[in-house]
Amino acid sequence: MIFLELAEIVLREEKRPMTANEIWTLATEKGYGKQLNSVGKTPWATLGAQLYVNAKDSPTSLFGQTDSRPKRFYLKSQASQLDLSDTAILKEPTAPKKKRIDFLERDLHPYLTYYAWANESYLVAAEVSDEEEFRSELARLSTSFGIGVIKLDLNNPHSSEIIFPAKYREALDWETINKLTMNNDFKEFISTVKIDITSRKIHKKEYDQVQNIETLKRKMSNQSE
């Protein structure tokens, strides 16, 4: 089962608009959460982001959403049976929200465009807001640029969470790669990779060392002081 299927089941049974947190809480009580294919550390935030993006961007979405804060979701097929009088159905983004979205995209755009050429690139942050609207827009940008997002656990890096997976690219953007070779370090890196592929032997000394967890924790601790 995936998150959207879980939401559909709960909303169909409850027959009322619900927030992502309410849907997740009820799904957990009924045991539906155990049927999910994968669950991260903040499944309610993942559920909210997926519902928001699906209801907002998909013309064939099963879900509608209200303009209340927090947003509530419902099944379009049940709309005529629901009391939506207190929360107008969202049709167009309000000006303040558009401004906020533009701000988020403007701040992330340099990082997203710089790494969008690469295969399975990730943005890594120790703190990622669980706020529903923020997660939803982050999900949209991640999908648009193919960049994944990882929430880093500073105390236990092995417990870090992939919030949004990066896109796997069948073909690399060689036009961008060629431009990046204007940087001598990157040019040397590409040359090393080519040698390794040709010789079928990896020269580990030519690459950054893969450090153990304790070393990483010490480095992160020193940087935060």
PDB file of C-alpha atoms in Angstrom:
ATOM      1  CA  MET A   1       0.000   0.000   0.000  1.00  0.00           C
ATOM      2  CA  ILE A   2       1.171   3.553  -0.721  1.00  0.00           C
ATOM      3  CA  PHE A   3       0.364   6.747   1.210  1.00  0.00           C
ATOM      4  CA  LEU A   4      -2.332   7.964  -1.186  1.00  0.00           C
ATOM      5  CA  GLU A   5      -4.117   4.610  -1.035  1.00  0.00           C
ATOM      6  CA  LEU A   6      -4.022   4.764   2.754  1.00  0.00           C
ATOM      7  CA  ALA A   7      -5.534   8.268   2.696  1.00  0.00           C
ATOM      8  CA  GLU A   8      -8.262   7.159   0.283  1.00  0.00           C
ATOM      9  CA  ILE A   9      -9.292   4.278   2.554  1.00  0.00           C
ATOM     10  CA  VAL A  10      -9.458   6.452   5.693  1.00  0.00           C
ATOM     11  CA  LEU A  11     -11.343   9.305   4.004  1.00  0.00           C
ATOM     12  CA  ARG A  12     -13.812   6.899   2.401  1.00  0.00           C
ATOM     13  CA  GLU A  13     -14.560   5.376   5.783  1.00  0.00           C
ATOM     14  CA  GLU A  14     -14.725   8.646   7.733  1.00  0.00           C
ATOM     15  CA  LYS A  15     -16.700  10.674   5.151  1.00  0.00           C
ATOM     16  CA  ARG A  16     -15.359  14.025   6.404  1.00  0.00           C
ATOM     17  CA  PRO A  17     -12.517  16.448   5.586  1.00  0.00           C
ATOM     18  CA  MET A  18      -9.414  15.592   7.609  1.00  0.00           C
ATOM     19  CA  THR A  19      -5.901  16.940   8.093  1.00  0.00           C
ATOM     20  CA  ALA A  20      -2.916  14.786   7.185  1.00  0.00           C
ATOM     21  CA  ASN A  21      -2.170  14.297  10.895  1.00  0.00           C
ATOM     22  CA  GLU A  22      -5.749  13.181  11.569  1.00  0.00           C
ATOM     23  CA  ILE A  23      -5.634  10.752   8.647  1.00  0.00           C
ATOM     24  CA  TRP A  24      -2.344   9.290   9.829  1.00  0.00           C
ATOM     25  CA  THR A  25      -3.465   8.995  13.475  1.00  0.00           C
ATOM     26  CA  LEU A  26      -6.636   7.149  12.484  1.00  0.00           C
ATOM     27  CA  ALA A  27      -4.751   4.975   9.985  1.00  0.00           C
ATOM     28  CA  THR A  28      -2.335   3.983  12.751  1.00  0.00           C
ATOM     29  CA  GLU A  29      -5.187   3.144  15.121  1.00  0.00           C
ATOM     30  CA  LYS A  30      -6.773   0.928  12.468  1.00  0.00           C
ATOM     31  CA  GLY A  31      -3.500  -0.762  11.589  1.00  0.00           C
ATOM     32  CA  TYR A  32      -3.310   0.579   8.027  1.00  0.00           C
ATOM     33  CA  GLY A  33       0.101   2.148   8.643  1.00  0.00           C
ATOM     34  CA  LYS A  34       1.645  -1.310   8.981  1.00  0.00           C
ATOM     35  CA  GLN A  35       0.561  -2.107   5.421  1.00  0.00           C
ATOM     36  CA  LEU A  36       2.616   0.697   3.843  1.00  0.00           C
ATOM     37  CA  ASN A  37       5.480  -0.267   1.559  1.00  0.00           C
ATOM     38  CA  SER A  38       7.813   2.119   3.396  1.00  0.00           C
ATOM     39  CA  VAL A  39       7.536   4.449   6.392  1.00  0.00           C
ATOM     40  CA  GLY A  40      10.067   7.136   7.350  1.00  0.00           C
ATOM     41  CA  LYS A  41      10.490   8.955  10.647  1.00  0.00           C
ATOM     42  CA  THR A  42       7.763  11.519   9.856  1.00  0.00           C
ATOM     43  CA  PRO A  43       5.134   9.598   7.842  1.00  0.00           C
ATOM     44  CA  TRP A  44       2.420  12.164   8.598  1.00  0.00           C
ATOM     45  CA  ALA A  45       4.551  14.849   6.902  1.00  0.00           C
ATOM     46  CA  THR A  46       5.171  12.601   3.884  1.00  0.00           C
ATOM     47  CA  LEU A  47       1.447  11.857   3.706  1.00  0.00           C
ATOM     48  CA  GLY A  48       0.588  15.565   3.881  1.00  0.00           C
ATOM     49  CA  ALA A  49       3.108  16.488   1.176  1.00  0.00           C
ATOM     50  CA  GLN A  50       1.867  13.791  -1.201  1.00  0.00           C
ATOM     51  CA  LEU A  51      -1.788  14.697  -0.635  1.00  0.00           C
ATOM     52  CA  TYR A  52      -1.113  18.409  -1.148  1.00  0.00           C
ATOM     53  CA  VAL A  53       0.825  17.951  -4.388  1.00  0.00           C
ATOM     54  CA  ASN A  54      -1.628  15.376  -5.752  1.00  0.00           C
ATOM     55  CA  ALA A  55      -4.724  17.456  -4.981  1.00  0.00           C
ATOM     56  CA  LYS A  56      -3.116  20.659  -6.278  1.00  0.00           C
ATOM     57  CA  ASP A  57      -1.377  19.483  -9.442  1.00  0.00           C
ATOM     58  CA  SER A  58      -3.145  16.356 -10.707  1.00  0.00           C
ATOM     59  CA  PRO A  59      -6.278  16.972 -12.842  1.00  0.00           C
ATOM     60  CA  THR A  60      -7.367  13.384 -12.195  1.00  0.00           C
ATOM     61  CA  SER A  61      -6.752  13.495  -8.434  1.00  0.00           C
ATOM     62  CA  LEU A  62      -9.260  11.704  -6.218  1.00  0.00           C
ATOM     63  CA  PHE A  63      -8.637  14.292  -3.516  1.00  0.00           C
ATOM     64  CA  GLY A  64      -9.851  17.803  -2.886  1.00  0.00           C
ATOM     65  CA  GLN A  65      -8.456  20.173  -0.268  1.00  0.00           C
ATOM     66  CA  THR A  66      -9.873  23.044   1.718  1.00  0.00           C
ATOM     67  CA  ASP A  67      -8.471  26.536   2.065  1.00  0.00           C
ATOM     68  CA  SER A  68      -8.408  26.282   5.853  1.00  0.00           C
ATOM     69  CA  ARG A  69      -5.285  26.189   7.969  1.00  0.00           C
ATOM     70  CA  PRO A  70      -4.351  23.477   8.503  1.00  0.00           C
ATOM     71  CA  LYS A  71      -5.565  22.113   5.186  1.00  0.00           C
ATOM     72  CA  ARG A  72      -8.104  19.327   5.223  1.00  0.00           C
ATOM     73  CA  PHE A  73      -8.452  16.715   2.523  1.00  0.00           C
ATOM     74  CA  TYR A  74     -11.527  14.884   1.263  1.00  0.00           C
ATOM     75  CA  LEU A  75     -12.588  12.617  -1.568  1.00  0.00           C
ATOM     76  CA  LYS A  76     -14.072  14.494  -4.509  1.00  0.00           C
ATOM     77  CA  SER A  77     -16.558  11.666  -4.968  1.00  0.00           C
ATOM     78  CA  GLN A  78     -17.973  12.495  -1.519  1.00  0.00           C
ATOM     79  CA  ALA A  79     -17.938  16.291  -1.890  1.00  0.00           C
ATOM     80  CA  SER A  80     -21.721  16.571  -2.306  1.00  0.00           C
ATOM     81  CA  GLN A  81     -22.210  14.694   0.971  1.00  0.00           C
ATOM     82  CA  LEU A  82     -19.764  16.779   3.012  1.00  0.00           C
ATOM     83  CA  ASP A  83     -20.199  20.022   4.909  1.00  0.00           C
ATOM     84  CA  LEU A  84     -17.584  22.318   3.410  1.00  0.00           C
ATOM     85  CA  SER A  85     -19.340  25.562   4.322  1.00  0.00           C
ATOM     86  CA  ASP A  86     -16.713  26.643   6.857  1.00  0.00           C
ATOM     87  CA  THR A  87     -13.749  25.951   4.596  1.00  0.00           C
ATOM     88  CA  ALA A  88     -13.937  27.034   0.969  1.00  0.00           C
ATOM     89  CA  ILE A  89     -12.466  24.540  -1.497  1.00  0.00           C
ATOM     90  CA  LEU A  90      -9.079  25.669  -2.736  1.00  0.00           C
ATOM     91  CA  LYS A  91      -9.209  26.816  -6.347  1.00  0.00           C
ATOM     92  CA  GLU A  92      -6.462  29.406  -6.733  1.00  0.00           C
ATOM     93  CA  PRO A  93      -3.401  30.082  -4.557  1.00  0.00           C
ATOM     94  CA  THR A  94      -3.697  33.219  -2.462  1.00  0.00           C
ATOM     95  CA  ALA A  95      -1.180  36.014  -2.951  1.00  0.00           C
ATOM     96  CA  PRO A  96       0.637  35.497   0.383  1.00  0.00           C
ATOM     97  CA  LYS A  97       1.120  31.798  -0.318  1.00  0.00           C
ATOM     98  CA  LYS A  98       2.453  32.502  -3.822  1.00  0.00           C
ATOM     99  CA  LYS A  99       4.942  34.925  -2.311  1.00  0.00           C
ATOM    100  CA  ARG A 100       6.059  32.307   0.175  1.00  0.00           C
ATOM    101  CA  ILE A 101       6.408  29.666  -2.545  1.00  0.00           C
ATOM    102  CA  ASP A 102       8.439  32.043  -4.704  1.00  0.00           C
ATOM    103  CA  PHE A 103      10.705  32.716  -1.720  1.00  0.00           C
ATOM    104  CA  LEU A 104      11.329  29.014  -1.192  1.00  0.00           C
ATOM    105  CA  GLU A 105      12.024  28.385  -4.874  1.00  0.00           C
ATOM    106  CA  ARG A 106      14.294  31.430  -5.128  1.00  0.00           C
ATOM    107  CA  ASP A 107      16.426  30.288  -2.194  1.00  0.00           C
ATOM    108  CA  LEU A 108      16.723  26.688  -3.390  1.00  0.00           C
ATOM    109  CA  HIS A 109      17.031  27.417  -7.117  1.00  0.00           C
ATOM    110  CA  PRO A 110      20.848  27.884  -7.244  1.00  0.00           C
ATOM    111  CA  TYR A 111      21.408  24.516  -5.559  1.00  0.00           C
ATOM    112  CA  LEU A 112      18.728  22.741  -7.566  1.00  0.00           C
ATOM    113  CA  THR A 113      19.945  23.962 -10.946  1.00  0.00           C
ATOM    114  CA  TYR A 114      23.635  23.402 -10.146  1.00  0.00           C
ATOM    115  CA  TYR A 115      23.169  19.753  -9.243  1.00  0.00           C
ATOM    116  CA  ALA A 116      20.224  18.901 -11.513  1.00  0.00           C
ATOM    117  CA  TRP A 117      22.596  17.560 -14.207  1.00  0.00           C
ATOM    118  CA  ALA A 118      23.923  14.781 -11.977  1.00  0.00           C
ATOM    119  CA  ASN A 119      22.550  11.311 -11.353  1.00  0.00           C
ATOM    120  CA  GLU A 120      20.838  10.818  -7.981  1.00  0.00           C
ATOM    121  CA  SER A 121      21.886  14.118  -6.373  1.00  0.00           C
ATOM    122  CA  TYR A 122      20.782  14.945  -2.840  1.00  0.00           C
ATOM    123  CA  LEU A 123      20.424  18.060  -0.713  1.00  0.00           C
ATOM    124  CA  VAL A 124      21.303  17.186   2.894  1.00  0.00           C
ATOM    125  CA  ALA A 125      20.120  19.149   5.937  1.00  0.00           C
ATOM    126  CA  ALA A 126      20.106  18.468   9.669  1.00  0.00           C
ATOM    127  CA  GLU A 127      16.791  20.288  10.059  1.00  0.00           C
ATOM    128  CA  VAL A 128      13.873  20.067   7.625  1.00  0.00           C
ATOM    129  CA  SER A 129      10.587  21.664   8.653  1.00  0.00           C
ATOM    130  CA  ASP A 130       7.594  19.347   9.061  1.00  0.00           C
ATOM    131  CA  GLU A 131       5.217  22.187   8.162  1.00  0.00           C
ATOM    132  CA  GLU A 132       2.733  20.788   5.662  1.00  0.00           C
ATOM    133  CA  GLU A 133       2.865  23.525   3.033  1.00  0.00           C
ATOM    134  CA  PHE A 134       6.672  23.705   3.141  1.00  0.00           C
ATOM    135  CA  ARG A 135       6.999  19.937   2.676  1.00  0.00           C
ATOM    136  CA  SER A 136       4.523  20.041  -0.197  1.00  0.00           C
ATOM    137  CA  GLU A 137       6.435  22.705  -2.093  1.00  0.00           C
ATOM    138  CA  LEU A 138       9.718  20.958  -1.343  1.00  0.00           C
ATOM    139  CA  ALA A 139       8.211  17.791  -2.822  1.00  0.00           C
ATOM    140  CA  ARG A 140       7.203  19.704  -5.960  1.00  0.00           C
ATOM    141  CA  LEU A 141      10.672  21.197  -6.427  1.00  0.00           C
ATOM    142  CA  SER A 142      12.305  17.829  -5.773  1.00  0.00           C
ATOM    143  CA  THR A 143      10.138  16.236  -8.452  1.00  0.00           C
ATOM    144  CA  SER A 144      10.738  19.067 -10.940  1.00  0.00           C
ATOM    145  CA  PHE A 145      14.540  19.044 -10.648  1.00  0.00           C
ATOM    146  CA  GLY A 146      15.065  15.383  -9.745  1.00  0.00           C
ATOM    147  CA  ILE A 147      17.013  16.347  -6.616  1.00  0.00           C
ATOM    148  CA  GLY A 148      16.460  14.234  -3.502  1.00  0.00           C
ATOM    149  CA  VAL A 149      16.348  15.486   0.085  1.00  0.00           C
ATOM    150  CA  ILE A 150      17.974  13.789   3.082  1.00  0.00           C
ATOM    151  CA  LYS A 151      17.358  14.744   6.709  1.00  0.00           C
ATOM    152  CA  LEU A 152      20.663  14.098   8.456  1.00  0.00           C
ATOM    153  CA  ASP A 153      20.634  12.680  11.987  1.00  0.00           C
ATOM    154  CA  LEU A 154      23.670  14.349  13.563  1.00  0.00           C
ATOM    155  CA  ASN A 155      23.757  11.970  16.527  1.00  0.00           C
ATOM    156  CA  ASN A 156      23.344   8.812  14.504  1.00  0.00           C
ATOM    157  CA  PRO A 157      24.034   9.285  10.773  1.00  0.00           C
ATOM    158  CA  HIS A 158      22.900   5.712  10.064  1.00  0.00           C
ATOM    159  CA  SER A 159      19.405   6.794  11.133  1.00  0.00           C
ATOM    160  CA  SER A 160      19.270   9.630   8.587  1.00  0.00           C
ATOM    161  CA  GLU A 161      16.081   9.731   6.547  1.00  0.00           C
ATOM    162  CA  ILE A 162      15.534  10.083   2.806  1.00  0.00           C
ATOM    163  CA  ILE A 163      12.560  12.441   2.710  1.00  0.00           C
ATOM    164  CA  PHE A 164      12.357  12.590  -1.078  1.00  0.00           C
ATOM    165  CA  PRO A 165      14.320  10.176  -3.296  1.00  0.00           C
ATOM    166  CA  ALA A 166      16.530  11.531  -6.073  1.00  0.00           C
ATOM    167  CA  LYS A 167      15.817  10.796  -9.707  1.00  0.00           C
ATOM    168  CA  TYR A 168      17.788   8.040 -11.396  1.00  0.00           C
ATOM    169  CA  ARG A 169      18.920   9.223 -14.820  1.00  0.00           C
ATOM    170  CA  GLU A 170      19.443   6.746 -17.626  1.00  0.00           C
ATOM    171  CA  ALA A 171      21.562   9.293 -19.517  1.00  0.00           C
ATOM    172  CA  LEU A 172      23.859  11.954 -18.083  1.00  0.00           C
ATOM    173  CA  ASP A 173      23.680  15.585 -19.197  1.00  0.00           C
ATOM    174  CA  TRP A 174      26.975  15.642 -21.080  1.00  0.00           C
ATOM    175  CA  GLU A 175      26.504  19.190 -22.319  1.00  0.00           C
ATOM    176  CA  THR A 176      26.491  20.447 -18.734  1.00  0.00           C
ATOM    177  CA  ILE A 177      29.300  18.084 -17.735  1.00  0.00           C
ATOM    178  CA  ASN A 178      31.469  19.465 -20.563  1.00  0.00           C
ATOM    179  CA  LYS A 179      30.848  23.004 -19.317  1.00  0.00           C
ATOM    180  CA  LEU A 180      31.782  22.003 -15.773  1.00  0.00           C
ATOM    181  CA  THR A 181      35.148  20.711 -16.987  1.00  0.00           C
ATOM    182  CA  MET A 182      36.179  24.359 -17.241  1.00  0.00           C
ATOM    183  CA  ASN A 183      36.836  23.844 -13.533  1.00  0.00           C
ATOM    184  CA  ASN A 184      40.221  22.111 -13.264  1.00  0.00           C
ATOM    185  CA  ASP A 185      39.238  20.021 -10.230  1.00  0.00           C
ATOM    186  CA  PHE A 186      36.163  18.693 -11.985  1.00  0.00           C
ATOM    187  CA  LYS A 187      38.130  18.095 -15.182  1.00  0.00           C
ATOM    188  CA  GLU A 188      40.653  16.035 -13.222  1.00  0.00           C
ATOM    189  CA  PHE A 189      37.817  14.093 -11.585  1.00  0.00           C
ATOM    190  CA  ILE A 190      36.284  13.191 -14.967  1.00  0.00           C
ATOM    191  CA  SER A 191      39.696  12.167 -16.254  1.00  0.00           C
ATOM    192  CA  THR A 192      40.197   9.873 -13.242  1.00  0.00           C
ATOM    193  CA  VAL A 193      36.788   8.286 -13.729  1.00  0.00           C
ATOM    194  CA  LYS A 194      37.586   7.648 -17.395  1.00  0.00           C
ATOM    195  CA  ILE A 195      40.883   5.979 -16.471  1.00  0.00           C
ATOM    196  CA  ASP A 196      39.150   3.775 -13.888  1.00  0.00           C
ATOM    197  CA  ILE A 197      36.478   2.706 -16.372  1.00  0.00           C
ATOM    198  CA  THR A 198      39.059   1.945 -19.054  1.00  0.00           C
ATOM    199  CA  SER A 199      41.376   0.023 -16.730  1.00  0.00           C
ATOM    200  CA  ARG A 200      38.483  -1.566 -14.810  1.00  0.00           C
ATOM    201  CA  LYS A 201      40.286  -0.725 -11.604  1.00  0.00           C
ATOM    202  CA  ILE A 202      39.251   1.883  -9.042  1.00  0.00           C
ATOM    203  CA  HIS A 203      42.119   4.052  -7.788  1.00  0.00           C
ATOM    204  CA  LYS A 204      40.675   4.875  -4.364  1.00  0.00           C
ATOM    205  CA  LYS A 205      43.431   7.326  -3.456  1.00  0.00           C
ATOM    206  CA  GLU A 206      42.196   9.671  -6.177  1.00  0.00           C
ATOM    207  CA  TYR A 207      38.795  10.110  -4.506  1.00  0.00           C
ATOM    208  CA  ASP A 208      37.506  11.499  -1.224  1.00  0.00           C
ATOM    209  CA  GLN A 209      37.918   9.035   1.600  1.00  0.00           C
ATOM    210  CA  VAL A 210      34.789   7.277   2.861  1.00  0.00           C
ATOM    211  CA  GLN A 211      34.979   8.104   6.546  1.00  0.00           C
ATOM    212  CA  ASN A 212      33.569   6.073   9.413  1.00  0.00           C
ATOM    213  CA  ILE A 213      30.662   7.236  11.549  1.00  0.00           C
ATOM    214  CA  GLU A 214      32.734   8.356  14.546  1.00  0.00           C
ATOM    215  CA  THR A 215      34.936  10.562  12.356  1.00  0.00           C
ATOM    216  CA  LEU A 216      31.884  12.125  10.738  1.00  0.00           C
ATOM    217  CA  LYS A 217      30.269  12.767  14.127  1.00  0.00           C
ATOM    218  CA  ARG A 218      33.431  14.506  15.377  1.00  0.00           C
ATOM    219  CA  LYS A 219      33.570  16.709  12.285  1.00  0.00           C
ATOM    220  CA  MET A 220      29.904  17.661  12.573  1.00  0.00           C
ATOM    221  CA  SER A 221      30.334  18.373  16.277  1.00  0.00           C
ATOM    222  CA  ASN A 222      33.305  20.669  15.597  1.00  0.00           C
ATOM    223  CA  GLN A 223      31.414  22.545  12.890  1.00  0.00           C
ATOM    224  CA  SER A 224      28.422  23.164  15.162  1.00  0.00           C
ATOM    225  CA  GLU A 225      30.565  24.666  17.943  1.00  0.00           C
TER     226      GLU A 225
END
